[in-house]
Amino acid sequence: MTGYNRHLAIVGGGATGVSAFMAAVQNRIAKSIYIIDPRPIGGMVFGATDDDIMCNTPVDVSSIDRAYSSDLLDYLKHVGVDAADSSYVPRRVIGDYIKYNFRKYLQEATRSGINVLKIDSSCSRINALSRGRYELVLSGHTVWPTICATDVILCTGHGLPKVPLIFGPYSEHFTFFRSPYPEAEMLAKVPASSDVLIIGSKQTAMDATLLLCREGHRVTMLSPSGELPAVRRGFAPSYKFPIEQSDLRELIALWCPDGSHLNDRSIRKKYLLYLARTLRRFSNTPVSRQFSKLKETRERLSEEIHIADDYNCRWEDLIISYVDAINSIYFDCKEVNAHDFQPGFRRKMMRYIAAAALPNAKKILKHIGNDVLAVKQGNVTNIQASQADGKAWKVRWDGGEGRFDAVVCATGFQNHHYYFDDAGALVLDSHHASAVGRIDIAHDLSIRNPRTNKRENIWVTGSATHHRILTSSAIFLSIPQVTAAMNSMVNAVYESLGGEHDLVGK
C-alpha cells in the first residue's frame, strides 16, 4: 500500500540520492517523490566524461541497490561491458548505471501511481511547519520557490572545492582551477605542453595528474604530507569480517584533545598493535609483508604496487568491517565521535580507507619514472602571478619553488555543516564549522533539533555526518547509510499507517 499522505523530498541526485529513490519506490512509502538537485541525475562524483577517470572501488562493492550487491555487474553485462567482480570501471560507466536505475525506477513509480518530480534547484533551508510537515526553500528556481514534504532525506554529497586561503586572491586567474572538474574544461584551458602545479596528492589530485600527463603536460604535486594514497587491489568476495569492538572502544577512549591521557606515541603504538592482532586473525600473510616502510615516494609506491600485485595487501579485506565497527561505536556512544581518534593516526587510517586502485597507481608510477611527474612535500608560502602567457605562476613552498603555466587545486571538497538557526529552520547552505545549533544525528541517521530535542522526519547521509562518523564518497560507505535511513523512514511510515512491513535490504 502506497503512503498516500506522504510526500518525500530527496535532496541530491547522485548515487546515494538515486539509491534512496529506488528504496522509496520499492517500499511504496510516498504518494509523491521530489528529487532536488541543480545538476543532472548522477551527481558530481560520477559526472565524469573522460574514461581515464576510474571508479576507485571495484564492481563488487559499487552497487547502489541496497538489496542486491550484483546489480552493477548485471548492468555491465546487459550493456556489453566486459567486467568481473574485481574490475575497476570508468566513473562515467557508474554514472550511466545510476541514470539507468533512475529511469528504471521512474517507470516503476509511474506504474505504481507515485508522482515523481526532478527539480533542478538547490535547497538552502528547511522550515518545520509542524511535526512531519516541512517547507523546503529552493534557490534559483522561479516555478518552485518552495515545496512541502512530510519526509526528507539529505543525500547532498560533498560541498564546494577546498581552496587554500593563500590562493584566494588568485581564484579568478584564467589559469587557476578551483577543481579539476569538469575535466574537459580544465584540459581545454591548460596551454599545450604546460608545467602544471597540482595542490594536493590524494584521489582528486591523482585524477588531475593522470589526465594532464596523458595530454603531454608536466606535473608537480604539492601537499603538506607529500603522501600518495595507499594501493589496493580490490576486496575479498566475502568482504565483511567480524570485528571485536571491546578493544576498539578502549582504544578510542585513550585519546583526549586536552592531552590528559597517554602521549600520542604510546596511543599510536597501541592502535598499531590492535590492527596487527586483527590482521593476524584473518590473514596468513605476515603483517610486515602487507605494508611498505619506505619513505621516498617513488620507492614506496613501487613497493605498494608489488604488494598489491602479489595479493599481499590483505588489510583491504578488513576496511569495510573496520569502518562499520568504528561508526557503530560512534553511534552507540554520543560521548565520542569521528574526531576522537588521535589525529595523526586518523590521517594514516584514511590513507588506507581512501586507497588508490591498482591500475591508477601503476600509471602514476610510470609518470614518475618518465620524469613528467614530481611529488613534493610542503605548504605554499608565497605566490606571484601575472596575466602574461607562459610561466605566469611563481610559487614558493617550504623547501622549494617553481614556475608554472597553470595551477590546479585538488585538495578535495568541503564537508557540509548543517545547523538549526535561531528561528528553528535547518540551514543547508553553510560550510562553517560551528557547533551552535548543529544537528544531532541518531543511530538511524534521523536528526534532532538540539534546542528542542525534537526528533524530525529528516534523515541525513554523506558528508554532513562527518562530525559523528567516518565518511567517504565511496559507494561501499554511502549506500549503507542510505539503507539505515530508509529502513528508519519505512518503519515510521508503516507505523503511521498502522501496519507492519518487511523491510527491503534489512
Tab-separated table of N, CA and C in Angstrom, residues 365-486:
chain	number	residue	atom	x	y	z
A	365	LEU	N	53.016	5.685	-11.144
A	365	LEU	CA	54.421	5.268	-11.045
A	365	LEU	C	55.127	5.430	-12.393
A	366	LYS	N	54.448	5.103	-13.469
A	366	LYS	CA	55.041	5.250	-14.805
A	366	LYS	C	55.344	6.715	-15.104
A	367	HIS	N	54.441	7.611	-14.729
A	367	HIS	CA	54.677	9.041	-14.985
A	367	HIS	C	55.851	9.559	-14.147
A	368	ILE	N	55.990	9.071	-12.913
A	368	ILE	CA	57.148	9.459	-12.102
A	368	ILE	C	58.429	8.963	-12.764
A	369	GLY	N	58.402	7.710	-13.244
A	369	GLY	CA	59.578	7.139	-13.896
A	369	GLY	C	59.957	7.851	-15.184
A	370	ASN	N	58.987	8.420	-15.872
A	370	ASN	CA	59.240	9.146	-17.129
A	370	ASN	C	59.588	10.609	-16.888
A	371	ASP	N	59.721	10.995	-15.621
A	371	ASP	CA	60.094	12.366	-15.244
A	371	ASP	C	59.097	13.418	-15.722
A	372	VAL	N	57.827	13.035	-15.803
A	372	VAL	CA	56.791	14.030	-16.112
A	372	VAL	C	55.926	14.305	-14.888
A	373	LEU	N	56.243	13.645	-13.765
A	373	LEU	CA	55.521	13.860	-12.518
A	373	LEU	C	56.499	13.876	-11.350
A	374	ALA	N	56.377	14.917	-10.529
A	374	ALA	CA	57.144	15.001	-9.287
A	374	ALA	C	56.168	15.214	-8.138
A	375	VAL	N	56.435	14.589	-7.009
A	375	VAL	CA	55.595	14.740	-5.818
A	375	VAL	C	56.424	15.430	-4.749
A	376	LYS	N	55.969	16.599	-4.289
A	376	LYS	CA	56.706	17.406	-3.335
A	376	LYS	C	55.910	17.552	-2.037
A	377	GLN	N	56.657	17.746	-0.954
A	377	GLN	CA	56.042	17.990	0.348
A	377	GLN	C	56.273	19.431	0.756
A	378	GLY	N	55.209	20.080	1.239
A	378	GLY	CA	55.370	21.442	1.722
A	378	GLY	C	54.085	22.237	1.661
A	379	ASN	N	54.082	23.383	2.314
A	379	ASN	CA	52.979	24.333	2.268
A	379	ASN	C	53.394	25.532	1.439
A	380	VAL	N	52.480	26.034	0.618
A	380	VAL	CA	52.770	27.219	-0.192
A	380	VAL	C	52.970	28.410	0.729
A	381	THR	N	54.078	29.124	0.519
A	381	THR	CA	54.396	30.278	1.364
A	381	THR	C	54.331	31.600	0.614
A	382	ASN	N	54.480	31.570	-0.725
A	382	ASN	CA	54.470	32.815	-1.492
A	382	ASN	C	54.028	32.533	-2.915
A	383	ILE	N	53.236	33.465	-3.473
A	383	ILE	CA	52.739	33.324	-4.847
A	383	ILE	C	52.939	34.629	-5.588
A	384	GLN	N	53.441	34.536	-6.799
A	384	GLN	CA	53.469	35.668	-7.721
A	384	GLN	C	52.823	35.195	-9.009
A	385	ALA	N	51.821	35.920	-9.453
A	385	ALA	CA	51.108	35.516	-10.671
A	385	ALA	C	50.887	36.730	-11.550
A	386	SER	N	51.111	36.555	-12.839
A	386	SER	CA	50.879	37.631	-13.803
A	386	SER	C	49.845	37.168	-14.812
A	387	GLN	N	49.389	38.091	-15.634
A	387	GLN	CA	48.427	37.758	-16.682
A	387	GLN	C	49.125	37.390	-17.990
A	388	ALA	N	50.458	37.340	-17.965
A	388	ALA	CA	51.205	37.033	-19.188
A	388	ALA	C	51.063	35.551	-19.539
A	389	ASP	N	51.221	35.273	-20.834
A	389	ASP	CA	51.208	33.883	-21.273
A	389	ASP	C	52.537	33.227	-20.924
A	390	GLY	N	52.502	31.981	-20.512
A	390	GLY	CA	53.719	31.222	-20.255
A	390	GLY	C	54.338	31.520	-18.913
A	391	LYS	N	54.446	30.494	-18.069
A	391	LYS	CA	55.073	30.575	-16.750
A	391	LYS	C	54.576	31.767	-15.956
A	392	ALA	N	53.256	31.940	-15.952
A	392	ALA	CA	52.650	33.091	-15.271
A	392	ALA	C	52.718	32.963	-13.760
A	393	TRP	N	52.995	31.744	-13.266
A	393	TRP	CA	52.969	31.494	-11.823
A	393	TRP	C	54.374	31.227	-11.290
A	394	LYS	N	54.743	31.940	-10.246
A	394	LYS	CA	55.942	31.627	-9.482
A	394	LYS	C	55.487	31.310	-8.062
A	395	VAL	N	55.707	30.078	-7.660
A	395	VAL	CA	55.180	29.601	-6.383
A	395	VAL	C	56.329	29.072	-5.526
A	396	ARG	N	56.355	29.522	-4.287
A	396	ARG	CA	57.332	29.024	-3.322
A	396	ARG	C	56.613	28.198	-2.252
A	397	TRP	N	57.301	27.182	-1.783
A	397	TRP	CA	56.789	26.373	-0.682
A	397	TRP	C	57.948	26.017	0.245
A	398	ASP	N	57.638	25.411	1.362
A	398	ASP	CA	58.685	25.023	2.305
A	398	ASP	C	59.727	24.167	1.590
A	399	GLY	N	60.911	24.710	1.403
A	399	GLY	CA	61.992	23.917	0.835
A	399	GLY	C	62.054	23.890	-0.676
A	400	GLY	N	61.273	24.704	-1.370
A	400	GLY	CA	61.351	24.673	-2.827
A	400	GLY	C	60.553	25.768	-3.486
A	401	GLU	N	60.690	25.880	-4.802
A	401	GLU	CA	59.915	26.829	-5.593
A	401	GLU	C	59.881	26.357	-7.031
A	402	GLY	N	58.987	26.920	-7.820
A	402	GLY	CA	58.894	26.562	-9.224
A	402	GLY	C	58.078	27.570	-10.004
A	403	ARG	N	58.220	27.511	-11.322
A	403	ARG	CA	57.437	28.362	-12.218
A	403	ARG	C	56.497	27.458	-13.012
A	404	PHE	N	55.244	27.914	-13.154
A	404	PHE	CA	54.217	27.062	-13.742
A	404	PHE	C	53.325	27.860	-14.691
A	405	ASP	N	52.739	27.112	-15.639
A	405	ASP	CA	51.795	27.716	-16.576
A	405	ASP	C	50.372	27.705	-16.036
A	406	ALA	N	50.104	26.799	-15.108
A	406	ALA	CA	48.743	26.682	-14.562
A	406	ALA	C	48.813	26.053	-13.176
A	407	VAL	N	47.781	26.332	-12.377
A	407	VAL	CA	47.657	25.758	-11.042
A	407	VAL	C	46.282	25.113	-10.921
A	408	VAL	N	46.259	23.873	-10.475
A	408	VAL	CA	45.004	23.140	-10.272
A	408	VAL	C	44.873	22.816	-8.792
A	409	CYS	N	43.804	23.254	-8.192
A	409	CYS	CA	43.534	22.946	-6.785
A	409	CYS	C	42.811	21.597	-6.719
A	410	ALA	N	43.421	20.653	-6.028
A	410	ALA	CA	42.855	19.298	-5.936
A	410	ALA	C	42.960	18.804	-4.500
A	411	THR	N	42.520	19.638	-3.584
A	411	THR	CA	42.604	19.310	-2.158
A	411	THR	C	41.306	18.725	-1.621
A	412	GLY	N	40.422	18.323	-2.519
A	412	GLY	CA	39.173	17.718	-2.077
A	412	GLY	C	38.056	18.735	-1.958
A	413	PHE	N	37.023	18.347	-1.221
A	413	PHE	CA	35.813	19.158	-1.139
A	413	PHE	C	35.411	19.365	0.316
A	414	GLN	N	34.741	20.460	0.558
A	414	GLN	CA	34.316	20.792	1.907
A	414	GLN	C	33.206	19.853	2.378
A	415	ASN	N	33.190	19.609	3.673
A	415	ASN	CA	32.070	18.903	4.277
A	415	ASN	C	30.960	19.891	4.608
A	416	HIS	N	29.738	19.418	4.562
A	416	HIS	CA	28.612	20.254	4.958
A	416	HIS	C	28.544	20.346	6.486
A	417	HIS	N	28.151	21.505	6.966
A	417	HIS	CA	27.978	21.723	8.398
A	417	HIS	C	26.556	22.258	8.633
A	418	TYR	N	25.578	21.403	8.497
A	418	TYR	CA	24.193	21.840	8.623
A	418	TYR	C	23.864	22.165	10.076
A	419	TYR	N	23.002	23.149	10.274
A	419	TYR	CA	22.655	23.558	11.630
A	419	TYR	C	21.263	24.169	11.662
A	420	PHE	N	20.675	24.221	12.854
A	420	PHE	CA	19.394	24.894	13.064
A	420	PHE	C	19.665	26.341	13.465
A	421	ASP	N	19.004	27.280	12.788
A	421	ASP	CA	19.188	28.685	13.138
A	421	ASP	C	18.256	29.075	14.293
A	422	ASP	N	18.296	30.350	14.677
A	422	ASP	CA	17.517	30.814	15.832
A	422	ASP	C	16.012	30.683	15.612
A	423	ALA	N	15.604	30.683	14.339
A	423	ALA	CA	14.176	30.560	14.039
A	423	ALA	C	13.728	29.098	13.971
A	424	GLY	N	14.664	28.169	14.151
A	424	GLY	CA	14.315	26.754	14.120
A	424	GLY	C	14.374	26.119	12.754
A	425	ALA	N	14.870	26.866	11.748
A	425	ALA	CA	14.997	26.316	10.395
A	425	ALA	C	16.326	25.574	10.263
A	426	LEU	N	16.311	24.494	9.507
A	426	LEU	CA	17.529	23.747	9.224
A	426	LEU	C	18.219	24.392	8.033
A	427	VAL	N	19.432	24.904	8.238
A	427	VAL	CA	20.176	25.601	7.186
A	427	VAL	C	21.097	24.604	6.491
A	428	LEU	N	20.988	24.531	5.155
A	428	LEU	CA	21.740	23.546	4.385
A	428	LEU	C	22.887	24.135	3.588
A	429	ASP	N	22.966	25.449	3.485
A	429	ASP	CA	23.972	26.037	2.590
A	429	ASP	C	25.196	26.540	3.329
A	430	SER	N	25.411	26.068	4.556
A	430	SER	CA	26.534	26.563	5.354
A	430	SER	C	27.708	25.605	5.275
A	431	HIS	N	28.904	26.187	5.130
A	431	HIS	CA	30.132	25.401	5.183
A	431	HIS	C	30.978	25.819	6.384
A	432	HIS	N	30.349	26.499	7.336
A	432	HIS	CA	31.078	26.972	8.508
A	432	HIS	C	30.965	25.936	9.628
A	433	ALA	N	32.107	25.603	10.203
A	433	ALA	CA	32.149	24.550	11.216
A	433	ALA	C	31.793	25.102	12.595
A	434	SER	N	30.541	25.453	12.773
A	434	SER	CA	30.079	25.964	14.052
A	434	SER	C	29.285	24.882	14.775
A	435	ALA	N	29.532	24.756	16.076
A	435	ALA	CA	28.798	23.757	16.856
A	435	ALA	C	27.452	24.285	17.328
A	436	VAL	N	27.213	25.591	17.164
A	436	VAL	CA	25.959	26.203	17.619
A	436	VAL	C	24.815	25.730	16.725
A	437	GLY	N	23.824	25.064	17.334
A	437	GLY	CA	22.672	24.597	16.579
A	437	GLY	C	22.946	23.405	15.688
A	438	ARG	N	24.133	22.796	15.821
A	438	ARG	CA	24.494	21.686	14.935
A	438	ARG	C	23.537	20.516	15.108
A	439	ILE	N	23.213	19.869	14.011
A	439	ILE	CA	22.266	18.767	14.056
A	439	ILE	C	22.811	17.619	14.895
A	440	ASP	N	21.907	16.977	15.622
A	440	ASP	CA	22.217	15.794	16.416
A	440	ASP	C	21.743	14.584	15.622
A	441	ILE	N	22.666	13.736	15.205
A	441	ILE	CA	22.350	12.625	14.314
A	441	ILE	C	22.196	11.347	15.127
A	442	ALA	N	21.040	10.709	15.020
A	442	ALA	CA	20.760	9.483	15.756
A	442	ALA	C	21.330	8.267	15.024
A	443	HIS	N	21.220	7.103	15.673
A	443	HIS	CA	21.775	5.877	15.105
A	443	HIS	C	21.146	5.551	13.755
A	444	ASP	N	19.879	5.880	13.575
A	444	ASP	CA	19.203	5.582	12.303
A	444	ASP	C	19.357	6.722	11.305
A	445	LEU	N	20.232	7.699	11.607
A	445	LEU	CA	20.544	8.845	10.758
A	445	LEU	C	19.420	9.871	10.682
A	446	SER	N	18.401	9.730	11.531
A	446	SER	CA	17.441	10.823	11.675
A	446	SER	C	18.076	11.885	12.553
A	447	ILE	N	17.530	13.103	12.512
A	447	ILE	CA	18.158	14.187	13.256
A	447	ILE	C	17.212	14.748	14.316
A	448	ARG	N	17.823	15.338	15.323
A	448	ARG	CA	17.094	16.059	16.357
A	448	ARG	C	17.568	17.503	16.369
A	449	ASN	N	16.635	18.365	16.685
A	449	ASN	CA	16.983	19.762	16.888
A	449	ASN	C	17.584	19.890	18.288
A	450	PRO	N	18.863	20.295	18.409
A	450	PRO	CA	19.485	20.336	19.738
A	450	PRO	C	18.831	21.331	20.687
A	451	ARG	N	18.108	22.309	20.147
A	451	ARG	CA	17.451	23.301	21.006
A	451	ARG	C	16.155	22.763	21.613
A	452	THR	N	15.473	21.898	20.865
A	452	THR	CA	14.179	21.393	21.328
A	452	THR	C	14.223	19.909	21.692
A	453	ASN	N	15.315	19.227	21.293
A	453	ASN	CA	15.445	17.778	21.471
A	453	ASN	C	14.327	17.030	20.766
A	454	LYS	N	13.798	17.640	19.717
A	454	LYS	CA	12.688	17.058	18.968
A	454	LYS	C	13.219	16.267	17.772
A	455	ARG	N	12.759	15.025	17.654
A	455	ARG	CA	13.132	14.216	16.502
A	455	ARG	C	12.371	14.678	15.278
A	456	GLU	N	13.081	14.839	14.179
A	456	GLU	CA	12.467	15.279	12.931
A	456	GLU	C	12.381	14.129	11.938
A	457	ASN	N	11.437	14.235	11.021
A	457	ASN	CA	11.345	13.266	9.924
A	457	ASN	C	12.311	13.674	8.816
A	458	ILE	N	13.542	13.922	9.215
A	458	ILE	CA	14.607	14.310	8.293
A	458	ILE	C	15.787	13.384	8.559
A	459	TRP	N	16.291	12.773	7.519
A	459	TRP	CA	17.420	11.865	7.635
A	459	TRP	C	18.589	12.432	6.828
A	460	VAL	N	19.795	12.159	7.283
A	460	VAL	CA	20.974	12.742	6.653
A	460	VAL	C	21.978	11.648	6.320
A	461	THR	N	22.592	11.756	5.150
A	461	THR	CA	23.620	10.808	4.726
A	461	THR	C	24.808	11.598	4.176
A	462	GLY	N	25.917	10.918	3.984
A	462	GLY	CA	27.058	11.534	3.312
A	462	GLY	C	27.888	12.443	4.189
A	463	SER	N	28.474	13.475	3.566
A	463	SER	CA	29.486	14.273	4.256
A	463	SER	C	28.928	15.040	5.437
A	464	ALA	N	27.627	15.278	5.479
A	464	ALA	CA	27.044	16.011	6.605
A	464	ALA	C	27.082	15.205	7.901
A	465	THR	N	27.399	13.919	7.813
A	465	THR	CA	27.514	13.085	9.015
A	465	THR	C	28.948	13.043	9.540
A	466	HIS	N	29.836	13.848	8.956
A	466	HIS	CA	31.268	13.691	9.217
A	466	HIS	C	31.647	13.947	10.673
A	467	HIS	N	30.895	14.769	11.413
A	467	HIS	CA	31.270	15.022	12.806
A	467	HIS	C	30.838	13.890	13.735
A	468	ARG	N	30.073	12.919	13.199
A	468	ARG	CA	29.659	11.771	14.018
A	468	ARG	C	30.381	10.492	13.617
A	469	ILE	N	30.621	10.318	12.310
A	469	ILE	CA	31.175	9.054	11.850
A	469	ILE	C	32.240	9.304	10.795
A	470	LEU	N	32.962	8.234	10.421
A	470	LEU	CA	33.918	8.313	9.337
A	470	LEU	C	33.163	8.268	8.018
A	471	THR	N	33.436	9.229	7.140
A	471	THR	CA	32.712	9.293	5.875
A	471	THR	C	33.684	9.285	4.708
A	472	SER	N	33.163	8.959	3.559
A	472	SER	CA	33.933	8.964	2.318
A	472	SER	C	32.924	8.981	1.185
A	473	SER	N	33.384	9.363	-0.008
A	473	SER	CA	32.483	9.350	-1.158
A	473	SER	C	32.343	7.958	-1.759
A	474	ALA	N	33.067	6.971	-1.217
A	474	ALA	CA	32.994	5.608	-1.739
A	474	ALA	C	31.588	5.043	-1.559
A	475	ILE	N	31.089	4.379	-2.592
A	475	ILE	CA	29.748	3.803	-2.558
A	475	ILE	C	29.614	2.797	-1.416
A	476	PHE	N	30.685	2.023	-1.141
A	476	PHE	CA	30.568	0.989	-0.102
A	476	PHE	C	30.363	1.585	1.278
A	477	LEU	N	30.625	2.886	1.458
A	477	LEU	CA	30.330	3.538	2.726
A	477	LEU	C	29.020	4.308	2.688
A	478	SER	N	28.671	4.888	1.543
A	478	SER	CA	27.481	5.744	1.489
A	478	SER	C	26.179	4.959	1.380
A	479	ILE	N	26.173	3.845	0.667
A	479	ILE	CA	24.924	3.096	0.482
A	479	ILE	C	24.427	2.480	1.791
A	480	PRO	N	25.289	1.953	2.678
A	480	PRO	CA	24.774	1.513	3.981
A	480	PRO	C	24.125	2.638	4.774
A	481	GLN	N	24.584	3.872	4.595
A	481	GLN	CA	23.922	4.987	5.252
A	481	GLN	C	22.506	5.159	4.712
A	482	VAL	N	22.360	5.043	3.405
A	482	VAL	CA	21.026	5.122	2.798
A	482	VAL	C	20.140	4.003	3.338
A	483	THR	N	20.714	2.809	3.472
A	483	THR	CA	19.954	1.674	3.993
A	483	THR	C	19.417	1.973	5.390
A	484	ALA	N	20.287	2.481	6.272
A	484	ALA	CA	19.860	2.790	7.639
A	484	ALA	C	18.775	3.859	7.643
A	485	ALA	N	18.963	4.905	6.843
A	485	ALA	CA	17.990	5.995	6.810
A	485	ALA	C	16.653	5.534	6.246
A	486	MET	N	16.691	4.790	5.152
A	486	MET	CA	15.447	4.359	4.518
A	486	MET	C	14.719	3.328	5.360
